Amino acid sequence: MSGYGSFGSLWRNEWDKLWRRKRVFLLVAWVLVVFAGGFITLQAHNAYRQSVQNSGVALTQAIHATLQQLQNPHLSAKQKRLLENQLTNDETALRQEEASASATVSVRGQLAQLTAQIRQTPAIDRPPVALQIALDRYRLTHGITRYPANPGPTGWSLAGGLLAGLGLLLFALIGIVLSADAVAGELQDYTLPVLFLHMAERRRIWWAKALAGIVLLNGFMAVAVLGLTLFGGLLVGFGSPMAPNALNVHYGPESGSSFLMMIPSRWIIVPQWAYDALALVAGWFTMSGWTLLVMTVSTILRSVNQAMGVMTAVLLSGFLLSGSHGQGWKWVLVDPSLVLSLIALSAGTVAQSSGIPAATLTVGAFVWIGWATLAIGVSLWRFPRLEP
């Protein structure tokens, strides 16, 4: 049998083993991601609408009560004037509530206003205004003349939102469950020693295991994101696939302050569908590196529970270090959990929320390439030397 053929058979064997062990877990995880995510989105959507409705009902009741009080013939002139002022204020507030619930922004009007505003804005404060101008110009170029003033989640935005936020944390946890026992578990149940007896090249076994874990995790991500997009869209609407998103957004420290501010850069404006696709590809990249790290720790520790504990601690460390601000840039270079979402790094949301200006796409990509290379090197050195 050729080398390619033997590796193909070995990979299929590893895939079949992994799928048999994890298919029930993945089915449950898929249901949770798609249906729980969809219903949580629907609940948030309905809660916002209900809050607006409740506010409107309260104002309407207040207006009716004031009108009834004004019908009292015994009111003094001062009391009547106070009630009339209160009635005017309540009616104005009610109109504003009703308008905000269904308000849309005129892109042309906003663009003209921002173009005039940026001339009066100090240079240090111009980047956010310039970015909004770039987004509005994109909208007009693609025929978008109005958009919601208070946009909620849509089917299209759910995909990018999942892969740019806590969704990748969930996928990383699933990756730990998928790959923590790929080496240590088979050492403990003596499956791996039996395989060693029939395969002279042990490195091929490791590559087959790594490839099977990467393909299964990335395939699950794609199916879960697609399911959430479709289900969420059916619940709250799909929205526009052409809604603009900005990438290559950078933040830097404000002079004499610990706060970050947007700095000028060459922004890349992409439609929502492209943002979602890029977020998925970026997620595949980081989750592939994450799978390699999990397998390496499993190979070194030879214990499923210890491997899961260590990798879970690494994953959660990003939340602890993200608030370190001034010291955080040092950890960005060594902690992969801080740069888990490359699309969020490019959009500048990680730097803005964590206060770490070094959290950029370029840094994140190099961190993952470095960790993946180290994981491969350590595993290919250690795996052939494993003893039952």
Short mmCIF file of C-alpha atoms in Angstrom, two decimals:
data_model
loop_
_atom_site.label_atom_id
_atom_site.label_comp_id
_atom_site.label_asym_id
_atom_site.label_seq_id
_atom_site.Cartn_x
_atom_site.Cartn_y
_atom_site.Cartn_z
CA MET A 1 0.00 0.00 0.00
CA SER A 2 1.34 3.46 -0.90
CA GLY A 3 2.20 5.97 1.79
CA TYR A 4 -0.75 8.16 0.78
CA GLY A 5 -3.10 5.21 0.85
CA SER A 6 -1.94 4.01 4.25
CA PHE A 7 -2.34 7.49 5.71
CA GLY A 8 -5.80 7.79 4.17
CA SER A 9 -6.86 4.52 5.76
CA LEU A 10 -5.36 5.56 9.07
CA TRP A 11 -7.15 8.91 8.98
CA ARG A 12 -10.46 7.20 8.18
CA ASN A 13 -9.92 4.89 11.14
CA GLU A 14 -9.26 7.85 13.47
CA TRP A 15 -12.27 9.71 12.08
CA ASP A 16 -14.55 6.72 12.61
CA LYS A 17 -13.35 6.29 16.21
CA LEU A 18 -13.77 9.97 17.00
CA TRP A 19 -17.21 10.16 15.41
CA ARG A 20 -18.48 7.07 17.24
CA ARG A 21 -17.29 8.44 20.59
CA LYS A 22 -18.48 12.02 20.17
CA ARG A 23 -21.51 12.05 17.86
CA VAL A 24 -24.10 12.11 20.67
CA PHE A 25 -22.19 14.89 22.44
CA LEU A 26 -21.98 16.89 19.21
CA LEU A 27 -25.69 16.46 18.51
CA VAL A 28 -26.56 17.78 21.97
CA ALA A 29 -24.08 20.65 21.56
CA TRP A 30 -25.58 21.54 18.15
CA VAL A 31 -29.09 21.64 19.58
CA LEU A 32 -27.90 23.90 22.40
CA VAL A 33 -26.05 26.29 20.10
CA VAL A 34 -28.81 26.57 17.51
CA PHE A 35 -32.02 26.41 19.50
CA ALA A 36 -30.83 27.92 22.77
CA GLY A 37 -29.01 30.67 20.87
CA GLY A 38 -32.06 31.35 18.73
CA PHE A 39 -34.48 31.50 21.65
CA ILE A 40 -32.12 33.68 23.71
CA THR A 41 -31.97 36.08 20.77
CA LEU A 42 -35.76 36.04 20.44
CA GLN A 43 -36.15 36.68 24.17
CA ALA A 44 -33.79 39.67 24.02
CA HIS A 45 -35.65 40.97 20.96
CA ASN A 46 -39.03 40.62 22.66
CA ALA A 47 -37.73 42.09 25.92
CA TYR A 48 -36.67 45.25 24.11
CA ARG A 49 -40.03 45.56 22.36
CA GLN A 50 -41.84 44.88 25.64
CA SER A 51 -39.85 47.54 27.46
CA VAL A 52 -40.77 50.09 24.79
CA GLN A 53 -44.41 48.98 24.95
CA ASN A 54 -44.49 49.16 28.76
CA SER A 55 -42.98 52.62 28.70
CA GLY A 56 -45.60 53.71 26.17
CA VAL A 57 -48.43 52.25 28.25
CA ALA A 58 -47.17 54.02 31.38
CA LEU A 59 -46.97 57.35 29.56
CA THR A 60 -50.44 56.86 28.05
CA GLN A 61 -51.89 56.16 31.49
CA ALA A 62 -50.16 59.24 32.88
CA ILE A 63 -51.61 61.37 30.07
CA HIS A 64 -55.14 60.07 30.74
CA ALA A 65 -54.75 60.74 34.47
CA THR A 66 -53.57 64.29 33.80
CA LEU A 67 -56.49 64.93 31.43
CA GLN A 68 -58.92 63.77 34.11
CA GLN A 69 -57.32 66.09 36.66
CA LEU A 70 -57.62 69.02 34.25
CA GLN A 71 -61.38 68.49 34.14
CA ASN A 72 -61.60 69.41 37.82
CA PRO A 73 -63.29 72.86 37.96
CA HIS A 74 -61.77 73.65 41.35
CA LEU A 75 -58.16 73.78 40.13
CA SER A 76 -56.25 76.97 40.70
CA ALA A 77 -54.54 78.69 37.78
CA LYS A 78 -51.13 77.58 39.07
CA GLN A 79 -52.22 73.93 39.43
CA LYS A 80 -53.76 73.98 35.97
CA ARG A 81 -50.56 75.41 34.48
CA LEU A 82 -48.42 72.73 36.17
CA LEU A 83 -50.71 69.96 34.90
CA GLU A 84 -50.66 71.37 31.38
CA ASN A 85 -46.84 71.44 31.43
CA GLN A 86 -46.77 67.86 32.68
CA LEU A 87 -49.22 66.84 29.94
CA THR A 88 -47.04 68.46 27.28
CA ASN A 89 -43.92 66.72 28.59
CA ASP A 90 -45.64 63.31 28.71
CA GLU A 91 -47.04 63.69 25.20
CA THR A 92 -43.58 64.65 23.90
CA ALA A 93 -41.99 61.66 25.64
CA LEU A 94 -44.65 59.33 24.19
CA ARG A 95 -44.01 60.60 20.66
CA GLN A 96 -40.27 60.10 21.15
CA GLU A 97 -40.80 56.54 22.41
CA GLU A 98 -43.01 55.69 19.44
CA ALA A 99 -40.56 57.27 17.02
CA SER A 100 -37.50 55.53 18.49
CA ALA A 101 -39.15 52.12 18.30
CA SER A 102 -39.53 52.36 14.52
CA ALA A 103 -37.03 55.10 13.70
CA THR A 104 -34.70 54.85 10.74
CA VAL A 105 -31.66 56.93 9.91
CA SER A 106 -31.41 58.78 6.62
CA VAL A 107 -27.97 57.90 5.29
CA ARG A 108 -27.73 60.99 3.07
CA GLY A 109 -28.79 63.30 5.88
CA GLN A 110 -26.40 61.73 8.37
CA LEU A 111 -23.55 61.78 5.85
CA ALA A 112 -24.05 65.51 5.19
CA GLN A 113 -24.17 66.20 8.93
CA LEU A 114 -21.00 64.18 9.64
CA THR A 115 -19.14 65.75 6.71
CA ALA A 116 -19.84 69.18 8.15
CA GLN A 117 -19.07 68.01 11.70
CA ILE A 118 -15.66 66.53 10.92
CA ARG A 119 -14.38 69.93 9.78
CA GLN A 120 -15.05 71.29 13.27
CA THR A 121 -13.69 68.22 15.08
CA PRO A 122 -10.15 68.23 16.55
CA ALA A 123 -7.80 65.92 14.66
CA ILE A 124 -7.42 63.60 17.65
CA ASP A 125 -11.19 62.96 17.74
CA ARG A 126 -11.74 62.56 13.99
CA PRO A 127 -11.21 58.79 13.43
CA PRO A 128 -14.63 57.65 14.79
CA VAL A 129 -16.40 60.30 12.70
CA ALA A 130 -14.33 59.41 9.63
CA LEU A 131 -15.19 55.74 10.10
CA GLN A 132 -18.91 56.52 10.29
CA ILE A 133 -18.56 58.57 7.09
CA ALA A 134 -16.88 55.60 5.39
CA LEU A 135 -19.71 53.31 6.51
CA ASP A 136 -22.36 55.73 5.21
CA ARG A 137 -20.60 56.08 1.86
CA TYR A 138 -20.54 52.31 1.58
CA ARG A 139 -24.28 52.19 2.31
CA LEU A 140 -25.07 54.70 -0.43
CA THR A 141 -22.82 52.87 -2.89
CA HIS A 142 -24.81 49.68 -2.26
CA GLY A 143 -28.23 51.30 -2.40
CA ILE A 144 -28.87 51.49 1.36
CA THR A 145 -30.55 54.87 1.94
CA ARG A 146 -32.04 54.18 5.39
CA TYR A 147 -31.26 51.80 8.24
CA PRO A 148 -32.76 51.19 11.72
CA ALA A 149 -31.71 53.67 14.39
CA ASN A 150 -31.78 50.91 17.01
CA PRO A 151 -30.85 47.74 15.10
CA GLY A 152 -31.38 44.46 16.86
CA PRO A 153 -29.91 41.05 16.08
CA THR A 154 -30.77 39.46 12.74
CA GLY A 155 -30.12 36.09 11.19
CA TRP A 156 -27.15 37.43 9.26
CA SER A 157 -25.60 39.25 12.21
CA LEU A 158 -25.96 36.23 14.52
CA ALA A 159 -23.29 34.29 12.62
CA GLY A 160 -20.65 37.00 12.86
CA GLY A 161 -21.67 37.81 16.41
CA LEU A 162 -21.29 34.19 17.49
CA LEU A 163 -17.81 33.89 16.00
CA ALA A 164 -16.65 37.29 17.27
CA GLY A 165 -17.72 36.82 20.86
CA LEU A 166 -18.41 34.12 23.42
CA GLY A 167 -19.33 31.67 20.66
CA LEU A 168 -15.68 30.84 20.03
CA LEU A 169 -15.24 30.19 23.74
CA LEU A 170 -18.01 27.61 23.47
CA PHE A 171 -16.43 26.03 20.40
CA ALA A 172 -13.06 25.93 22.18
CA LEU A 173 -14.68 24.07 25.11
CA ILE A 174 -16.18 21.62 22.62
CA GLY A 175 -12.71 21.23 21.10
CA ILE A 176 -11.33 20.28 24.51
CA VAL A 177 -13.95 17.55 24.87
CA LEU A 178 -13.25 16.28 21.35
CA SER A 179 -9.46 16.09 21.55
CA ALA A 180 -8.40 15.82 25.21
CA ASP A 181 -8.72 12.03 25.09
CA ALA A 182 -7.33 11.60 21.57
CA VAL A 183 -3.97 10.46 22.98
CA ALA A 184 -4.31 10.18 26.77
CA GLY A 185 -7.65 8.35 26.59
CA GLU A 186 -6.35 5.76 24.16
CA LEU A 187 -3.27 5.24 26.28
CA GLN A 188 -5.47 4.58 29.29
CA ASP A 189 -7.74 2.08 27.52
CA TYR A 190 -4.80 0.45 25.65
CA THR A 191 -6.24 1.31 22.22
CA LEU A 192 -3.13 3.24 21.22
CA PRO A 193 -0.58 0.53 22.14
CA VAL A 194 -2.46 -1.92 19.91
CA LEU A 195 -2.30 0.59 17.07
CA PHE A 196 1.42 1.09 17.70
CA LEU A 197 1.99 -2.61 17.07
CA HIS A 198 0.53 -2.36 13.57
CA MET A 199 2.01 0.98 12.49
CA ALA A 200 5.75 1.49 12.13
CA GLU A 201 5.49 5.27 11.62
CA ARG A 202 3.98 6.69 14.79
CA ARG A 203 4.05 10.28 13.56
CA ARG A 204 1.45 9.35 10.95
CA ILE A 205 -0.85 8.25 13.74
CA TRP A 206 -0.53 11.64 15.42
CA TRP A 207 -1.15 13.51 12.17
CA ALA A 208 -4.22 11.37 11.48
CA LYS A 209 -5.60 12.09 14.96
CA ALA A 210 -4.90 15.82 14.62
CA LEU A 211 -6.52 16.03 11.19
CA ALA A 212 -9.59 14.10 12.33
CA GLY A 213 -10.05 16.41 15.33
CA ILE A 214 -9.57 19.56 13.25
CA VAL A 215 -12.00 18.47 10.53
CA LEU A 216 -14.68 17.41 13.02
CA LEU A 217 -14.48 20.59 15.12
CA ASN A 218 -14.41 22.91 12.11
CA GLY A 219 -17.23 21.02 10.42
CA PHE A 220 -19.31 21.28 13.59
CA MET A 221 -18.66 25.03 13.71
CA ALA A 222 -19.88 25.49 10.14
CA VAL A 223 -23.05 23.45 10.69
CA ALA A 224 -23.80 25.19 14.00
CA VAL A 225 -23.32 28.68 12.54
CA LEU A 226 -25.51 27.83 9.54
CA GLY A 227 -28.20 26.41 11.81
CA LEU A 228 -28.18 29.46 14.09
CA THR A 229 -28.35 31.82 11.09
CA LEU A 230 -31.39 30.04 9.64
CA PHE A 231 -33.22 29.48 12.93
CA GLY A 232 -32.45 32.95 14.27
CA GLY A 233 -33.52 34.50 10.98
CA LEU A 234 -36.86 32.70 11.14
CA LEU A 235 -37.42 34.03 14.68
CA VAL A 236 -36.28 37.66 14.40
CA GLY A 237 -35.79 38.23 10.67
CA PHE A 238 -32.74 37.79 8.46
CA GLY A 239 -31.88 41.46 7.99
CA SER A 240 -29.68 42.71 5.19
CA PRO A 241 -26.66 40.70 4.00
CA MET A 242 -25.17 43.97 2.73
CA ALA A 243 -25.06 45.79 6.09
CA PRO A 244 -21.52 47.20 6.44
CA ASN A 245 -18.87 46.15 8.94
CA ALA A 246 -15.48 47.75 9.50
CA LEU A 247 -12.25 45.76 9.74
CA ASN A 248 -8.63 46.80 10.33
CA VAL A 249 -9.74 49.12 13.14
CA HIS A 250 -6.99 50.06 15.58
CA TYR A 251 -6.91 51.69 19.02
CA GLY A 252 -4.07 53.41 20.82
CA PRO A 253 -3.56 54.89 24.30
CA GLU A 254 -4.83 58.40 24.87
CA SER A 255 -2.11 60.83 25.89
CA GLY A 256 -1.88 61.06 29.67
CA SER A 257 -4.66 58.51 30.20
CA SER A 258 -5.18 54.75 30.47
CA PHE A 259 -8.14 54.90 28.07
CA LEU A 260 -7.86 53.85 24.45
CA MET A 261 -8.99 55.88 21.48
CA MET A 262 -9.44 55.00 17.83
CA ILE A 263 -6.44 55.91 15.69
CA PRO A 264 -6.37 56.54 11.92
CA SER A 265 -5.94 53.42 9.80
CA ARG A 266 -6.90 52.09 6.39
CA TRP A 267 -10.30 50.65 7.23
CA ILE A 268 -11.75 47.80 5.23
CA ILE A 269 -15.54 47.94 4.84
CA VAL A 270 -17.16 44.59 4.05
CA PRO A 271 -20.82 43.50 3.78
CA GLN A 272 -22.36 41.35 6.50
CA TRP A 273 -22.20 38.14 4.45
CA ALA A 274 -18.46 38.64 3.83
CA TYR A 275 -17.90 39.47 7.50
CA ASP A 276 -19.64 36.23 8.47
CA ALA A 277 -17.59 34.22 5.97
CA LEU A 278 -14.32 35.80 7.14
CA ALA A 279 -15.31 35.19 10.76
CA LEU A 280 -15.86 31.50 9.99
CA VAL A 281 -12.53 31.14 8.17
CA ALA A 282 -10.74 32.95 11.01
CA GLY A 283 -12.51 30.66 13.49
CA TRP A 284 -11.34 27.61 11.57
CA PHE A 285 -7.78 28.91 11.75
CA THR A 286 -7.75 29.45 15.51
CA MET A 287 -9.73 26.30 16.32
CA SER A 288 -7.27 24.25 14.26
CA GLY A 289 -4.43 25.65 16.35
CA TRP A 290 -6.48 25.08 19.51
CA THR A 291 -7.00 21.40 18.59
CA LEU A 292 -3.24 20.98 18.14
CA LEU A 293 -2.63 22.54 21.57
CA VAL A 294 -5.19 20.28 23.25
CA MET A 295 -3.65 17.18 21.67
CA THR A 296 -0.15 18.26 22.70
CA VAL A 297 -1.18 18.72 26.33
CA SER A 298 -2.96 15.35 26.18
CA THR A 299 0.25 13.77 24.85
CA ILE A 300 2.43 15.32 27.55
CA LEU A 301 0.15 14.72 30.56
CA ARG A 302 -1.14 11.27 29.50
CA SER A 303 -4.31 12.02 31.51
CA VAL A 304 -7.67 13.02 30.06
CA ASN A 305 -8.87 14.83 33.19
CA GLN A 306 -5.61 16.73 33.64
CA ALA A 307 -5.54 17.74 29.97
CA MET A 308 -9.12 19.02 30.15
CA GLY A 309 -8.39 20.91 33.36
CA VAL A 310 -5.24 22.58 32.03
CA MET A 311 -6.81 23.62 28.73
CA THR A 312 -9.96 24.91 30.41
CA ALA A 313 -7.78 27.01 32.72
CA VAL A 314 -5.86 28.35 29.71
CA LEU A 315 -9.13 29.19 27.99
CA LEU A 316 -10.54 31.05 30.97
CA SER A 317 -7.29 32.89 31.65
CA GLY A 318 -8.09 35.28 28.83
CA PHE A 319 -10.97 36.73 30.82
CA LEU A 320 -8.73 37.31 33.83
CA LEU A 321 -5.94 38.91 31.84
CA SER A 322 -8.13 40.98 29.52
CA GLY A 323 -8.74 43.51 32.29
CA SER A 324 -5.08 44.01 33.10
CA HIS A 325 -4.85 46.98 30.69
CA GLY A 326 -1.29 48.30 31.02
CA GLN A 327 0.22 44.84 31.56
CA GLY A 328 -2.10 43.02 29.18
CA TRP A 329 0.05 43.51 26.08
CA LYS A 330 2.69 41.21 27.57
CA TRP A 331 0.17 38.39 27.94
CA VAL A 332 -1.20 38.84 24.41
CA LEU A 333 2.08 37.45 23.12
CA VAL A 334 1.87 34.24 25.17
CA ASP A 335 -1.80 33.56 25.95
CA PRO A 336 -3.77 32.26 22.93
CA SER A 337 -7.09 32.68 24.73
CA LEU A 338 -6.71 36.47 24.52
CA VAL A 339 -6.61 36.30 20.72
CA LEU A 340 -9.20 33.57 20.20
CA SER A 341 -11.32 35.57 17.73
CA LEU A 342 -9.25 36.99 14.88
CA ILE A 343 -12.26 38.76 13.36
CA ALA A 344 -12.86 40.58 16.65
CA LEU A 345 -9.18 41.56 16.71
CA SER A 346 -9.49 43.02 13.22
CA ALA A 347 -12.69 44.90 14.14
CA GLY A 348 -10.90 46.43 17.14
CA THR A 349 -13.46 45.19 19.65
CA VAL A 350 -10.92 43.14 21.64
CA ALA A 351 -8.54 46.08 22.03
CA GLN A 352 -11.40 48.40 22.93
CA SER A 353 -13.01 46.10 25.50
CA SER A 354 -9.79 44.83 27.09
CA GLY A 355 -7.81 48.05 27.01
CA ILE A 356 -4.92 46.26 25.28
CA PRO A 357 -3.90 48.11 22.07
CA ALA A 358 -1.55 45.26 21.11
CA ALA A 359 -4.58 42.99 20.56
CA THR A 360 -4.52 43.30 16.77
CA LEU A 361 -5.07 40.86 13.92
CA THR A 362 -1.38 40.72 13.01
CA VAL A 363 -0.30 39.97 16.58
CA GLY A 364 -3.08 37.40 17.00
CA ALA A 365 -2.19 35.57 13.79
CA PHE A 366 1.49 35.35 14.74
CA VAL A 367 0.61 34.14 18.25
CA TRP A 368 -1.48 31.31 16.82
CA ILE A 369 1.12 30.39 14.20
CA GLY A 370 3.76 30.28 16.92
CA TRP A 371 1.71 28.14 19.29
CA ALA A 372 0.59 25.77 16.53
CA THR A 373 4.19 25.33 15.34
CA LEU A 374 5.36 24.67 18.89
CA ALA A 375 2.53 22.18 19.47
CA ILE A 376 3.37 20.26 16.30
CA GLY A 377 7.08 20.18 17.14
CA VAL A 378 6.57 18.99 20.73
CA SER A 379 3.99 16.38 19.74
CA LEU A 380 6.06 14.95 16.89
CA TRP A 381 9.00 14.65 19.30
CA ARG A 382 7.02 13.24 22.23
CA PHE A 383 4.42 11.05 20.55
CA PRO A 384 6.86 8.49 19.02
CA ARG A 385 8.44 8.06 22.47
CA LEU A 386 5.22 7.21 24.29
CA GLU A 387 5.20 3.97 26.19
CA PRO A 388 2.02 2.20 27.37
#
